[in-house]
Coordinates of N, CA and C and ligand atoms in Angstrom, one line a residue:
X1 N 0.8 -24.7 22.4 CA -0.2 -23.8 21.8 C 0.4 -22.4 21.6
X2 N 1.3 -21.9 22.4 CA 2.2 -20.5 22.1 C 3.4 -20.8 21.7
X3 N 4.0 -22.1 21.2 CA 5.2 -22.4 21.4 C 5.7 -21.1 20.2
X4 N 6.6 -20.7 20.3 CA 6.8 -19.4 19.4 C 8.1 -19.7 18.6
X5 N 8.9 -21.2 19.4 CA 9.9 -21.7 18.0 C 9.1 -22.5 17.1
X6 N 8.0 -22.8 17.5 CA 7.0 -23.8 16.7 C 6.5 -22.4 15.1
X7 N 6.0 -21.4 15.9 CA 5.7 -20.4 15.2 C 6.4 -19.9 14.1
X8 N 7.5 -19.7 14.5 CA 8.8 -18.9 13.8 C 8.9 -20.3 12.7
X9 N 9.0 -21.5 13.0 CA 9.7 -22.3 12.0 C 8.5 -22.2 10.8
X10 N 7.1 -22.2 11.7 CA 6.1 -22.3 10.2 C 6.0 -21.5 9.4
X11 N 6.0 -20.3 10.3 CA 6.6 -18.4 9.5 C 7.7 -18.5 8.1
X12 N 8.9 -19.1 8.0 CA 9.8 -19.1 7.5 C 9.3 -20.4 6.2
X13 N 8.5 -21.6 7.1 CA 7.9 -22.4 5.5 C 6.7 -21.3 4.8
X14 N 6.1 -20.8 5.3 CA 5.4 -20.3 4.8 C 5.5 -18.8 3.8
X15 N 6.3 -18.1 4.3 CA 6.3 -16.6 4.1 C 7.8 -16.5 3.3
X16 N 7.6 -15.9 2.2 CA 9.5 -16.5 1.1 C 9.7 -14.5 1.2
X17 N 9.0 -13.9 1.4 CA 8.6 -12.6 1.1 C 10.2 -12.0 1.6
X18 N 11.1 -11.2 1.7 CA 11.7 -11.0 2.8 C 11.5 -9.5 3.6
X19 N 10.4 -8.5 3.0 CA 9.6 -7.6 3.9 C 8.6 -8.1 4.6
X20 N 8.0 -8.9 4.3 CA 6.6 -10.0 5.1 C 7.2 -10.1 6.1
X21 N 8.6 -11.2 6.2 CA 9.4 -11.8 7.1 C 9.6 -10.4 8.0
X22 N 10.3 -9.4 8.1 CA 10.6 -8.6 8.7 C 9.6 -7.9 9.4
X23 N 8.3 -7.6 8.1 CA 7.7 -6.9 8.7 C 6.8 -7.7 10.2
X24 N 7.0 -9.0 10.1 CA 6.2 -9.8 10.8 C 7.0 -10.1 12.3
X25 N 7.8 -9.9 12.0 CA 9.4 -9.3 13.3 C 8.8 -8.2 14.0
X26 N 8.3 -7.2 13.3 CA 8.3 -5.6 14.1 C 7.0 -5.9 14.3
X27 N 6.2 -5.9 13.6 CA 4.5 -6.6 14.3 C 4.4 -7.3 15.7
X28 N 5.7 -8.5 16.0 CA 5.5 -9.2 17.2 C 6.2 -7.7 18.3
X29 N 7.5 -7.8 17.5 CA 7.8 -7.1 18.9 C 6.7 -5.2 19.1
X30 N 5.8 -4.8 18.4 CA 5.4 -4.0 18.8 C 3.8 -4.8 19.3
X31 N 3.7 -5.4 19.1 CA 2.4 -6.6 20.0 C 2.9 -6.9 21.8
X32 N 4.4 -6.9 21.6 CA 4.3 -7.5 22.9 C 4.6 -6.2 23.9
X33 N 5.3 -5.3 23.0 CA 5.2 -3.8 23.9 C 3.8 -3.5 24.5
X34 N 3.1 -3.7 23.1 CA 1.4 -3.1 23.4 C 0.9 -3.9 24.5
X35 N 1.4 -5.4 24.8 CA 1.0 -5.9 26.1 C 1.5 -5.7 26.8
X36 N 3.0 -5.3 26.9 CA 3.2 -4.9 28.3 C 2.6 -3.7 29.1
X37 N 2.2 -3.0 27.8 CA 1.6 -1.8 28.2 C 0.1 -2.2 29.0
X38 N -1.1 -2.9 28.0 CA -2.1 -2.8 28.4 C -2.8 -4.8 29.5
X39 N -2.3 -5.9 28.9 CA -1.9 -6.7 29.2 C -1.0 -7.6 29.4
X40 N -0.4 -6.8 30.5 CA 1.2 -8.0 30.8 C 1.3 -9.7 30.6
X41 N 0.1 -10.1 31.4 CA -0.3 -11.5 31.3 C -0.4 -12.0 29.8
X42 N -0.8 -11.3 29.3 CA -0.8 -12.4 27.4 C 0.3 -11.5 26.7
X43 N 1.7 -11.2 27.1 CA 2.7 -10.9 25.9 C 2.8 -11.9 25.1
X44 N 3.1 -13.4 25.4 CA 3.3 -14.5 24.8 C 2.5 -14.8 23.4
X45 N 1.3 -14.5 23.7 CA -0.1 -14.7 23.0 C -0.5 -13.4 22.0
X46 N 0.0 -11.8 22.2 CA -0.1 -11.3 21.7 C 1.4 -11.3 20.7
X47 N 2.0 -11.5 21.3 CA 3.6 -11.5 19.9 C 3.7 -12.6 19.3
X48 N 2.7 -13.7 19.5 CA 2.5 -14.8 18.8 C 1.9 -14.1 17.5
X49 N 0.7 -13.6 17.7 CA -0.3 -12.9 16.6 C 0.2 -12.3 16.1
X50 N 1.2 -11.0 16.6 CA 2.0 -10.5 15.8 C 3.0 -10.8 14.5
X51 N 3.5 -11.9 14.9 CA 4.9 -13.0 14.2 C 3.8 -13.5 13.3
X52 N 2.6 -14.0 13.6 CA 2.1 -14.4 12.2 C 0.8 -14.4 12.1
X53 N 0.2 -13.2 11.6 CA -0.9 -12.7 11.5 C -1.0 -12.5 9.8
X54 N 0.5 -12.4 9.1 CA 0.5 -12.2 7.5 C 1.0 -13.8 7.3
X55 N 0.8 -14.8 8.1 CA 1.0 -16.0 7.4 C 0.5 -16.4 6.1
X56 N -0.2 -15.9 5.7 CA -0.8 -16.4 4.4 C -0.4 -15.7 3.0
X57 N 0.9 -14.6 3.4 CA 0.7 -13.6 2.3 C 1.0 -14.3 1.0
X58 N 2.2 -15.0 1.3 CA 2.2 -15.3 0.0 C 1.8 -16.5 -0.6
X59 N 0.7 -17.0 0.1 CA -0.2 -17.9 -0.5 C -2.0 -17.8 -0.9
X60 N -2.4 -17.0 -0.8 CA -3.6 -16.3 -1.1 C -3.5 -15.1 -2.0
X61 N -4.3 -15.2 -3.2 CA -4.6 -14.3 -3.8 C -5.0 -13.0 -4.1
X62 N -4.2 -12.5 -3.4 CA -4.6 -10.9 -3.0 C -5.7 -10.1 -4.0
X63 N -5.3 -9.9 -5.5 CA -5.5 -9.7 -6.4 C -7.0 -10.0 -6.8
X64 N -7.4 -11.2 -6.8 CA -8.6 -12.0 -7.1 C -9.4 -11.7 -5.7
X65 N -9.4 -12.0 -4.6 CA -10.2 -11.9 -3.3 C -9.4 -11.4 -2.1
X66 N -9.3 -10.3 -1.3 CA -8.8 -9.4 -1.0 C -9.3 -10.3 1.0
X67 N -10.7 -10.8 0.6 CA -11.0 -11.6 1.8 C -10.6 -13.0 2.7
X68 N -10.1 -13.0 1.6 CA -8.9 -14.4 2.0 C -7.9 -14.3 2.6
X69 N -7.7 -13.0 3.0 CA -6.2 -12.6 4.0 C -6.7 -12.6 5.4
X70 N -5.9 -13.9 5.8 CA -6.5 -13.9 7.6 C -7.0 -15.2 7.8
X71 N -8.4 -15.5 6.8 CA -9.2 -16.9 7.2 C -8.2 -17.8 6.6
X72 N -7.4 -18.3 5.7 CA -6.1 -18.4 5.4 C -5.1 -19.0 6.3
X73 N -4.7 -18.0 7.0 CA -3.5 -17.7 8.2 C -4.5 -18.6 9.5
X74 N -5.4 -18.6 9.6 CA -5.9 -19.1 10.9 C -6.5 -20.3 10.3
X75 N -6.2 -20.7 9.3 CA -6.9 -22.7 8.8 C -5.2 -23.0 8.8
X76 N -4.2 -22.4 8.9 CA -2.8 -23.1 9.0 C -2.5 -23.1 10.4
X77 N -2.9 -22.3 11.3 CA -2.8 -21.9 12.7 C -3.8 -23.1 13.3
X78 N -4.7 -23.4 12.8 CA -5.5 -24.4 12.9 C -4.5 -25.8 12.8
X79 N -4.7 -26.1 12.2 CA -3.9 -27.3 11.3 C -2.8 -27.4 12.6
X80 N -1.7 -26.3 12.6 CA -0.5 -26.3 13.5 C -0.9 -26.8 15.0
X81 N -2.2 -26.6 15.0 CA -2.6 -26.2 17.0 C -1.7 -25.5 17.5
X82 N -1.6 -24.2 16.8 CA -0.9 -23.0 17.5 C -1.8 -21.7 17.1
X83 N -1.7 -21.4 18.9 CA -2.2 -20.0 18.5 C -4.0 -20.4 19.5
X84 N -4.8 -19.7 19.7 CA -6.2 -20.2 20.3 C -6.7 -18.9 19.7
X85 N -8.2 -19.0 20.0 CA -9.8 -18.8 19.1 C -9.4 -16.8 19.5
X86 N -9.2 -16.5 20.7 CA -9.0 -15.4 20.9 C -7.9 -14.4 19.6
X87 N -6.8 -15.2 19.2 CA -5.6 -14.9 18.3 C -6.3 -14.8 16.9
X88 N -6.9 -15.9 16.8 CA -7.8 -16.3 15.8 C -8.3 -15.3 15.0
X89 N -9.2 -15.0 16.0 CA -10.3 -13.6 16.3 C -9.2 -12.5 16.1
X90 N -8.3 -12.2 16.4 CA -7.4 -10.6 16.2 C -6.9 -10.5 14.6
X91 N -6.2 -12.3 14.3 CA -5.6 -12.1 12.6 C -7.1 -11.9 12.2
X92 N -8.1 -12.4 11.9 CA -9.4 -12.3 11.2 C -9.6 -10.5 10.8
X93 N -9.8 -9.7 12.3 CA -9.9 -8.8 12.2 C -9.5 -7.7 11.8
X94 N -7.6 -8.3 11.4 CA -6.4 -7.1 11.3 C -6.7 -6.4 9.7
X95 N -7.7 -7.3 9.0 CA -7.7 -7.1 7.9 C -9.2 -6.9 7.4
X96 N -9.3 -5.4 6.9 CA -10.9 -4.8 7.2 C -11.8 -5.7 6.2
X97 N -10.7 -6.3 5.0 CA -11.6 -7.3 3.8 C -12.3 -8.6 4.8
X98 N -12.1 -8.8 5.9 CA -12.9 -9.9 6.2 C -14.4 -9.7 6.7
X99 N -14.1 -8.1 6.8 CA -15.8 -7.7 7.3 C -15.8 -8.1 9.0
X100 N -14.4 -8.4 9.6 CA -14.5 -8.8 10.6 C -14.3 -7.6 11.6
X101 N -14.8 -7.0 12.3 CA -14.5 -5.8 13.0 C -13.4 -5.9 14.7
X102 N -12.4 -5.5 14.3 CA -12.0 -5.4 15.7 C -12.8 -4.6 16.7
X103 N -12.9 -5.2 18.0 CA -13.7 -5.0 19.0 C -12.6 -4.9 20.2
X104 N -12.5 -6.3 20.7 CA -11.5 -6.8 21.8 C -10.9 -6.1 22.4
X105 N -9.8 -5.4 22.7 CA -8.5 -4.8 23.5 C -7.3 -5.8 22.5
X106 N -7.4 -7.1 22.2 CA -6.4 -8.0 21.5 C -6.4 -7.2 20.6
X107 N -7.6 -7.3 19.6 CA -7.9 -7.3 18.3 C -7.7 -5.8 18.0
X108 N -7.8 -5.1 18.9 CA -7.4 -3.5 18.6 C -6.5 -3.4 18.4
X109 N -5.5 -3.6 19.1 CA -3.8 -3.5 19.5 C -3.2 -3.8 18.1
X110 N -3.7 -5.1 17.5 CA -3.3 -5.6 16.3 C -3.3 -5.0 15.1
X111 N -4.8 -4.2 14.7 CA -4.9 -3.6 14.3 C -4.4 -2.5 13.8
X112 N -4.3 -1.8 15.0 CA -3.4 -1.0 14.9 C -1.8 -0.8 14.7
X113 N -1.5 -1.6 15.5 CA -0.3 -2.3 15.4 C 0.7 -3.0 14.4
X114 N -0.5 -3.2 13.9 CA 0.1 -3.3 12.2 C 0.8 -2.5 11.2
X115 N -0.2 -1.2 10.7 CA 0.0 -0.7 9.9 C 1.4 0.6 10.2
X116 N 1.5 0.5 11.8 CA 2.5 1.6 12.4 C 3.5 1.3 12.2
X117 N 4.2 -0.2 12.1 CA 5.9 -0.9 11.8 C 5.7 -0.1 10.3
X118 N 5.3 -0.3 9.3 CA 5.3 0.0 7.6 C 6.0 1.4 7.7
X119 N 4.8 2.1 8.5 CA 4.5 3.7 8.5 C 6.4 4.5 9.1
X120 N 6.8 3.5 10.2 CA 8.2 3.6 11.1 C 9.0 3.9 10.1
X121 N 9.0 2.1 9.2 CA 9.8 2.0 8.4 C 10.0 3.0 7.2
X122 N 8.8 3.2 7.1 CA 9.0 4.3 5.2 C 9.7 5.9 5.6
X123 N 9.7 6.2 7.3 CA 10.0 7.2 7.9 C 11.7 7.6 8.0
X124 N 11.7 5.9 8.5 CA 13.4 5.5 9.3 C 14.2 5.7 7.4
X125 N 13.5 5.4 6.9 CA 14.1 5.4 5.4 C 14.3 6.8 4.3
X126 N 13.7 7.5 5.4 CA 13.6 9.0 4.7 C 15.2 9.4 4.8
X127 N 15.7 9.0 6.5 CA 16.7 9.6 7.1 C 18.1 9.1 5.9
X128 N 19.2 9.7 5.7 CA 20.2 9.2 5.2 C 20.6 8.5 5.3
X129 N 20.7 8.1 7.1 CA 21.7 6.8 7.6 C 20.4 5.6 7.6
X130 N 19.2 6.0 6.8 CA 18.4 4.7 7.1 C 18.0 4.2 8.6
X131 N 18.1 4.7 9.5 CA 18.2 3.9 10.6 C 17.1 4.7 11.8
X132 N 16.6 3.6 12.2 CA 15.7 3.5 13.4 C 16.4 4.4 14.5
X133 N 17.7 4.9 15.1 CA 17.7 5.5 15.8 C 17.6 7.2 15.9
X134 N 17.8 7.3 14.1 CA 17.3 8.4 14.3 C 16.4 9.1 13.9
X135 N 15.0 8.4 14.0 CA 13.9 8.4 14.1 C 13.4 9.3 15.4
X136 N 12.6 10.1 14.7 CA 12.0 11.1 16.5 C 10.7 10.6 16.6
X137 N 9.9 11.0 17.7 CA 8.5 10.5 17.8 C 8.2 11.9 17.3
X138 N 8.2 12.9 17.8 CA 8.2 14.3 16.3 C 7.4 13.7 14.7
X139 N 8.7 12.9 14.2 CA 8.6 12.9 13.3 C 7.7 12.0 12.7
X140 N 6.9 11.0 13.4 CA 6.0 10.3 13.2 C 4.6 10.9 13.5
X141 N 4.3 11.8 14.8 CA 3.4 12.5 14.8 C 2.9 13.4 13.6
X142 N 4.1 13.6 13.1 CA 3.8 14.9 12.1 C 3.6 14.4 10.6
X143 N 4.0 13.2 10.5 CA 3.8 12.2 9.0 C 2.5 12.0 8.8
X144 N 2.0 11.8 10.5 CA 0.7 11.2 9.8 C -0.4 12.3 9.6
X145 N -0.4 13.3 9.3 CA -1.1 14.3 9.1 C -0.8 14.4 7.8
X146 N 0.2 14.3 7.1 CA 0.6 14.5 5.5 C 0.2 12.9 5.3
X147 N -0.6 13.6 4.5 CA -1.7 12.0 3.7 C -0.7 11.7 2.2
X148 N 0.2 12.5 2.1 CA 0.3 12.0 0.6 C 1.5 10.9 1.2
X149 N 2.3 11.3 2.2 CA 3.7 10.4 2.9 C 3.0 9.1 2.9
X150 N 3.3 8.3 2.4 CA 3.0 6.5 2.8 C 1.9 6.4 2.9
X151 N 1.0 6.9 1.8 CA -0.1 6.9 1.6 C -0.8 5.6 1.6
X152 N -0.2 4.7 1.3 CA -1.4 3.2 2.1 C -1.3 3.0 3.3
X153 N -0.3 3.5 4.3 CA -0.5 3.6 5.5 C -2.0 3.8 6.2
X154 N -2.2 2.6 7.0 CA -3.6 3.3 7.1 C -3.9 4.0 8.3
X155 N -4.3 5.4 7.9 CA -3.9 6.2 9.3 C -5.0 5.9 10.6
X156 N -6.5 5.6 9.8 CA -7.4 5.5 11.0 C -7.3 4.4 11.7
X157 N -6.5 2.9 11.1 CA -5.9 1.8 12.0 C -5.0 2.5 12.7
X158 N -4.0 2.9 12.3 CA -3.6 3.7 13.5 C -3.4 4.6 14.5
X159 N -4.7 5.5 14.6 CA -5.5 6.4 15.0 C -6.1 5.5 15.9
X160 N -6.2 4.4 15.8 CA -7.8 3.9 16.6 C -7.0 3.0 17.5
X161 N -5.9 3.6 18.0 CA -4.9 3.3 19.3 C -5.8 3.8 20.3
X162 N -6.1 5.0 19.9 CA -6.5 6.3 21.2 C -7.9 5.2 21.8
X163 N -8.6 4.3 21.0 CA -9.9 3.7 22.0 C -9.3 2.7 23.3
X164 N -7.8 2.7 23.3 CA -7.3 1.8 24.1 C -7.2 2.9 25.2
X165 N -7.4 4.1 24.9 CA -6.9 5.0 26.2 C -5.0 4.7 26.3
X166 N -4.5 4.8 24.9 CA -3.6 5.3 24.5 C -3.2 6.2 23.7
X167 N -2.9 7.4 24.4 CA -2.7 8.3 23.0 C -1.4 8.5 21.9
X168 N -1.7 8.6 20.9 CA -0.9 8.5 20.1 C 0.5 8.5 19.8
X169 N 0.8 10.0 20.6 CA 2.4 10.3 20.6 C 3.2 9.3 21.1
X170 N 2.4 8.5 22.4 CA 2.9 7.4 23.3 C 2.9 5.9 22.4
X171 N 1.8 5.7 21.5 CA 2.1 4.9 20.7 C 3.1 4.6 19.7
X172 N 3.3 6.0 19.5 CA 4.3 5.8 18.2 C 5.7 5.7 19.2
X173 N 6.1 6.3 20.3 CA 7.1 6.1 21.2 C 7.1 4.6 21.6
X174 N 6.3 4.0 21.8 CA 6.4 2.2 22.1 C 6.9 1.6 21.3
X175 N 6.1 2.4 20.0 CA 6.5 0.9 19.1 C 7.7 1.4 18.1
X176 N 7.9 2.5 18.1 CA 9.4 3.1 17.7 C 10.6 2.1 18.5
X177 N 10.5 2.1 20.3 CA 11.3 2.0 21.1 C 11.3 0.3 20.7
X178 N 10.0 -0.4 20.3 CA 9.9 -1.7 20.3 C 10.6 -1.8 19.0
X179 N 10.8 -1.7 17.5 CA 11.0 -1.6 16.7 C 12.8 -1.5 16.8
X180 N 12.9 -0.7 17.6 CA 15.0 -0.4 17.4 C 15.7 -1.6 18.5
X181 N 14.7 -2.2 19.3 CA 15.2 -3.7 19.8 C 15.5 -4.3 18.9
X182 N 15.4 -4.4 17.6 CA 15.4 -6.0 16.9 C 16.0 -5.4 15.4
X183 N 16.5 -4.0 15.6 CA 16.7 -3.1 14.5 C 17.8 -3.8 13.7
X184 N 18.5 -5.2 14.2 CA 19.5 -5.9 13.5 C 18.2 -6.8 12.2
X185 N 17.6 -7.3 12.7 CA 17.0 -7.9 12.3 C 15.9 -7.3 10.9
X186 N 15.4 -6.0 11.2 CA 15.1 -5.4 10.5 C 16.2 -4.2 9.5
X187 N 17.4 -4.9 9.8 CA 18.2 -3.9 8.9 C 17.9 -2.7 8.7
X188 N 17.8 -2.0 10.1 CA 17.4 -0.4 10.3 C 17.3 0.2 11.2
Ligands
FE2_1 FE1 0.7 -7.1 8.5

C-alpha cells in the first residue's frame, strides 16, 4: 500500500511532463522533511503523497474543468491499491478547485508544500549558476513579499505553514535543505 517502487513506476507511466516529474521529486522529498519534522511515524505515507499528488497532470483537462485535478490522481491510486483514504484526502485537498479544504496536519503540509518546491525553483534560477546551493533562506523570505516574483506561486498555501506551528523562515530552510538532497535529480 506504500510500496514507493510501485509508486515511482506508475509516476513515470503516467506523467510524460518532465517539470511534473521533477517537480513531483521535490514535493516528496519536502513531504518527508515536513514529517520528520511534525510526524516521524508517516514519512513513508507522506512522501508517497508527495511523489504523486500531480499524477493526473497530464491526463485531465485543466483548461475545460480545473476540478478534475486530484479526484483523477486518487481513481488511479485507487485502481493501483496504493496510497490509503487519509493520502486520498491530502491529494483532493492540495488543489483549492476541488472545494476540498485542507484541515488535517497531512493535508496541510501538502498543501503547502506544494507550491514552495516551484517558488525554490523560480528563485534557484534567478542565481547565475542556477543552483540550489546558492540559494539563502534570506532570499526566499524576501520573494514572497514581492507579489509580482512567481506570481502564480501561491503565497497563502504557503503562508498557511505557520497553522502547523511552523514558522516560515524555518519552512523555507526545510524544504530548501530537503530540495538540494536530490538537487542531481532536479538539475539544480
Ligand atoms: Fe504539485
Amino acid at each position: 500500500m506504500l510500496d514507493r517502487e510501485k509508486g515511482e513506476k506508475l509516476l513515470h507511466q503516467h506523467v510524460i511532463t518532465p517539470h511534473i516529474l521533477k517537480h513531483s521529486y521535490a514535493v516528496e522529498s519536502v513531504m518527508r522533511a515536513l514529517a520528520r519534522r511534525l510526524e516521524p511515524e508517516s514519512e513513508d505515507l507522506w512522501g508517497l503523497a508527495g511523489l504523486l499528488h500531480d499524477l493526473d497532470n497530464d491526463l485531465v483537462d485543466w483548461q475545460s474543468d480545473m476540478s478534475l485535478h486530484g479526484p483523477k490522481t486518487v481513481e488511479l491510486l485507487r485502481n493501483a491499491n496504493l496510497g490509503n483514504e487519509e493520502m486520498y484526502q491530502a491529494i483532493l485537498a492540495h488543489n483549492p478547485a476541488t472545494k476540498v479544504k485542507p484541515k488535517a496536519k497531512f493535508e496541510r503540509a501538502l498543501y503547502a508544500g506544494d507550491p514552495i518546491t516551484g517558488f525554490i525553483t523560480a528563485i534557484a534560477l534567478v542565481y547565475p549558476s542556477k543552483q540550489l546551493k546558492d540559494v539563502k533562506v534570506k532570499s526566499i523570505t524576501k520573494r514572497m513579499k514581492e507579489v509580482r516574483f512567481a506570481a502564480g506561486a501561491n503565497r497563502e498555501a504557503m503562508a498557511s505553514i505557520e497553522m502547523l506551528d511552523i514558522p516560515f523562515p524555518e519552512f523555507a530552510e526545510l524544504s530548501l535543505n530537503a530540495m538540494r538532497e536530490i538537487s542531481e535529480i532536479l538539475g539544480l
